[in-house]
PDB file of C-alpha atoms in Angstrom:
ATOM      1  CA  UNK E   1     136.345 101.779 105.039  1.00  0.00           C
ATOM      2  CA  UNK E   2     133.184 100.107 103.351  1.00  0.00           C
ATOM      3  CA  UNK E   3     135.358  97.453 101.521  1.00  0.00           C
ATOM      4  CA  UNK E   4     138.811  97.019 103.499  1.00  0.00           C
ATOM      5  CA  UNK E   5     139.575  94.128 100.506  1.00  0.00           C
ATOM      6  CA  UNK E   6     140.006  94.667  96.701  1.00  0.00           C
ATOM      7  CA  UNK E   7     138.337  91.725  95.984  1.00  0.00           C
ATOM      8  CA  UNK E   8     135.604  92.672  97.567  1.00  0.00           C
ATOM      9  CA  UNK E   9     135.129  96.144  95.109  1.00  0.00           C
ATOM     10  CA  UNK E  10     135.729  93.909  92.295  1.00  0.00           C
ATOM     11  CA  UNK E  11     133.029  91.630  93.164  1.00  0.00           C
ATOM     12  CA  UNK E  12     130.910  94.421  94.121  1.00  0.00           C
ATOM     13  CA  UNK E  13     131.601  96.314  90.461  1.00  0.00           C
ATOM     14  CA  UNK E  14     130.991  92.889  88.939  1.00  0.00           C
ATOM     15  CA  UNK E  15     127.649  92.617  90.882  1.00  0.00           C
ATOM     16  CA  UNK E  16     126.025  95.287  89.517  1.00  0.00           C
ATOM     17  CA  UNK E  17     127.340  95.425  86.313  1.00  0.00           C
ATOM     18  CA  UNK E  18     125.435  94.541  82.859  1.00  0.00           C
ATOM     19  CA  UNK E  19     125.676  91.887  80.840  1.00  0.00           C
ATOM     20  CA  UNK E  20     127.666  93.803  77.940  1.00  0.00           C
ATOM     21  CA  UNK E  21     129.798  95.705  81.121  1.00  0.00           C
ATOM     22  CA  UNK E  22     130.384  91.911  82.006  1.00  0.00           C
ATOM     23  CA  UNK E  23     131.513  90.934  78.575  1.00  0.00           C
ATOM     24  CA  UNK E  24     133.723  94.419  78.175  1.00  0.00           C
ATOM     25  CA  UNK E  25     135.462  93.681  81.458  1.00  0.00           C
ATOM     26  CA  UNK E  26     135.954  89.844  80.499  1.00  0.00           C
ATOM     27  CA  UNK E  27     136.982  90.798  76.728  1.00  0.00           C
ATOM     28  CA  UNK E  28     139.988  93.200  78.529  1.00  0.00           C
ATOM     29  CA  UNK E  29     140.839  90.415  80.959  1.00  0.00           C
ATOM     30  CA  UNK E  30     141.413  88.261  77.881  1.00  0.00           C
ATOM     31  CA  UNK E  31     144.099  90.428  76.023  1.00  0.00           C
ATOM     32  CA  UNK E  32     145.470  91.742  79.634  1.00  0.00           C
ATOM     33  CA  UNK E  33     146.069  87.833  80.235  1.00  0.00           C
ATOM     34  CA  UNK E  34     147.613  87.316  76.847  1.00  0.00           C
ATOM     35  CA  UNK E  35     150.096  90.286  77.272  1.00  0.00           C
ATOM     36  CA  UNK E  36     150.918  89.367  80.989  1.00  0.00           C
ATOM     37  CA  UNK E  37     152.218  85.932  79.415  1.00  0.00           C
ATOM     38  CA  UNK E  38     154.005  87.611  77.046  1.00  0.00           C
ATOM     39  CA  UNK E  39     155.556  89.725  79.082  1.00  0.00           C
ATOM     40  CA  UNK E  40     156.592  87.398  81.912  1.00  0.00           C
ATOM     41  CA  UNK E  41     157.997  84.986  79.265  1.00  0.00           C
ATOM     42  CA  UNK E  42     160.434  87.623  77.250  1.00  0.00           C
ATOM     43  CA  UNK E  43     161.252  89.468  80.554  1.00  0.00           C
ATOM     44  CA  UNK E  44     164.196  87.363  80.657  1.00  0.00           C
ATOM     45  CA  UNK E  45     166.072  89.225  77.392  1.00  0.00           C
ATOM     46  CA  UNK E  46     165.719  92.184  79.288  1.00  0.00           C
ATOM     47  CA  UNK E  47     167.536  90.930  82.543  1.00  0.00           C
ATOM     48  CA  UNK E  48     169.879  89.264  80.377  1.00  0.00           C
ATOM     49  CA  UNK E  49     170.653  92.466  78.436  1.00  0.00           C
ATOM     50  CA  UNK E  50     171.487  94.094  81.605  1.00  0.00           C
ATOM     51  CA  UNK E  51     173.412  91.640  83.394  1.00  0.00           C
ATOM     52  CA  UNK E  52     175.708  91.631  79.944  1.00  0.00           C
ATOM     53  CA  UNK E  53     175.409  95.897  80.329  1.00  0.00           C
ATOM     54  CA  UNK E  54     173.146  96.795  77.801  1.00  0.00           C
ATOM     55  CA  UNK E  55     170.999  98.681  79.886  1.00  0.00           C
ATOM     56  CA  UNK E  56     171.094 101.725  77.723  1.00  0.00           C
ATOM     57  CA  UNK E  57     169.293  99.835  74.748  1.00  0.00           C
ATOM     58  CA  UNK E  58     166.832  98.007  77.421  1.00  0.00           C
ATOM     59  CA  UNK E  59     165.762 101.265  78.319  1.00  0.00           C
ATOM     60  CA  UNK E  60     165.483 102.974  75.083  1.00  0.00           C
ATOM     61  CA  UNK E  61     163.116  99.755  74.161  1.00  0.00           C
ATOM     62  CA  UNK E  62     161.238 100.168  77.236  1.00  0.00           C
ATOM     63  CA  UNK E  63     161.034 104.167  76.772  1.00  0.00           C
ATOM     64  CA  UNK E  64     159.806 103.932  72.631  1.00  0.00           C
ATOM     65  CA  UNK E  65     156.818 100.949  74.530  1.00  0.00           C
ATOM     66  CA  UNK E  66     155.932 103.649  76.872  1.00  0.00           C
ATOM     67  CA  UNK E  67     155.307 105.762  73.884  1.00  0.00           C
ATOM     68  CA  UNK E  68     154.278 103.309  71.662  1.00  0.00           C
ATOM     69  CA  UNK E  69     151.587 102.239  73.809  1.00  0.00           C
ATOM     70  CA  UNK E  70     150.474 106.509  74.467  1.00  0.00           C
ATOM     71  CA  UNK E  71     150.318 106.195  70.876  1.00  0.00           C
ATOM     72  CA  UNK E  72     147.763 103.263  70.443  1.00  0.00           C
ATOM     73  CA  UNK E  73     146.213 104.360  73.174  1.00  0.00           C
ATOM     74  CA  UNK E  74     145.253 107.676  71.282  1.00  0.00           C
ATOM     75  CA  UNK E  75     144.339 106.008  68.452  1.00  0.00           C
ATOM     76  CA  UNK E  76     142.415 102.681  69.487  1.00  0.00           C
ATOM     77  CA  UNK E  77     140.933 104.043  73.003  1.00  0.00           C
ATOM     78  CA  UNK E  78     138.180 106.466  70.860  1.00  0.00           C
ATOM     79  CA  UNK E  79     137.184 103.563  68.310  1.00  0.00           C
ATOM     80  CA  UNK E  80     137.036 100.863  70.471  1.00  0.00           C
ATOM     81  CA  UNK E  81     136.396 101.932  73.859  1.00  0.00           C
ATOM     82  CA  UNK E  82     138.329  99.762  77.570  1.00  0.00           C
ATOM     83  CA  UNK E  83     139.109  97.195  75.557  1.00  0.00           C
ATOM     84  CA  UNK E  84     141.524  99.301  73.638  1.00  0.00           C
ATOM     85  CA  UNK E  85     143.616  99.971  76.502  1.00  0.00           C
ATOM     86  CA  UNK E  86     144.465  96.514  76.894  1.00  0.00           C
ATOM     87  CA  UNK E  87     144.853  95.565  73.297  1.00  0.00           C
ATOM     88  CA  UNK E  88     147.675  98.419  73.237  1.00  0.00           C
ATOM     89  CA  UNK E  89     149.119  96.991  76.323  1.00  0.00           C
ATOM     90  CA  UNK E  90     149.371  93.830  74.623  1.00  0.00           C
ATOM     91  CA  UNK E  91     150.394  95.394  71.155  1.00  0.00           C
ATOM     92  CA  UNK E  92     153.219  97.182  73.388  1.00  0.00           C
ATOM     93  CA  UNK E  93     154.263  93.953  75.238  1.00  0.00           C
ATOM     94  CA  UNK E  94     154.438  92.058  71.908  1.00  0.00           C
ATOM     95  CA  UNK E  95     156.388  95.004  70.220  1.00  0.00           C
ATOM     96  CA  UNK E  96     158.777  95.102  72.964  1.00  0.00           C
ATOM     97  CA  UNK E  97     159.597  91.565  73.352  1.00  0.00           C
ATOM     98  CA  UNK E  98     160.817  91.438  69.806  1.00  0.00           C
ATOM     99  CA  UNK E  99     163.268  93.767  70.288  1.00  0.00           C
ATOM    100  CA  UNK E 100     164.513  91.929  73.274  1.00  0.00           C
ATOM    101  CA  UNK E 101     164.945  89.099  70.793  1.00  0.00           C
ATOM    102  CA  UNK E 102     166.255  90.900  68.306  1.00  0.00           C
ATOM    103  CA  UNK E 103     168.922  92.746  70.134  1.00  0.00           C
ATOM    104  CA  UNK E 104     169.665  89.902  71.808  1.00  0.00           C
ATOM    105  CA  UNK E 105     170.304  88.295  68.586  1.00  0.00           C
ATOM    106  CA  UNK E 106     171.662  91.076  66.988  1.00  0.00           C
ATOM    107  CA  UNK E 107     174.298  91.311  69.708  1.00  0.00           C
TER     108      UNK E 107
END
């Protein structure tokens, strides 16, 4: 195998990538960051949702995100190119964290 590490392909896509690639890749890193923080700080609801046995409503949240985010991806991915992908990942994350709260509330 030519690069037996993934950080090595990274670096190695990074390396010969343009300036604008460069700022694409950096400008997806930014909202995949953002939604990864999101995510890991609502992720809680969820596992307290199930522990209490909701686990029917956790996964009809998570089921509508996974469609929610096919959804935005249709729609952003042609306008605004990679980036898109990650702002509907974040859209998604942000979407379904407020139904953990809300539920949880709710309940």
């Amino acid at each position: 195998m030519l690069y037996p590490d993934n950080n090595l392909i990274l670096l190695h896509l990074i390396n010969r990538s343009s300036p604008f690639e460069i700022q694409e890749i950096q400008a997806s890193l930014n909202w995949l960051v953002a939604a990864t923080l999101i995510n890991s700080t609502f992720v809680i609801y969820s596992t307290q949702l199930t522990a209490i046995g909701y686990e029917g409503p956790v996964t009809r949240m998570v089921g509508l995100s996974i469609l929610f985010k096919i959804i935005f991806n249709f729609i952003l991915i042609p306008y605004l190119g990679a980036e898109a992908a990650a702002m509907a990942t974040f859209i998604t994350y942000v979407l379904l964290s407020a139904g953990y709260v809300a539920y949880r509330d709710w309940e």
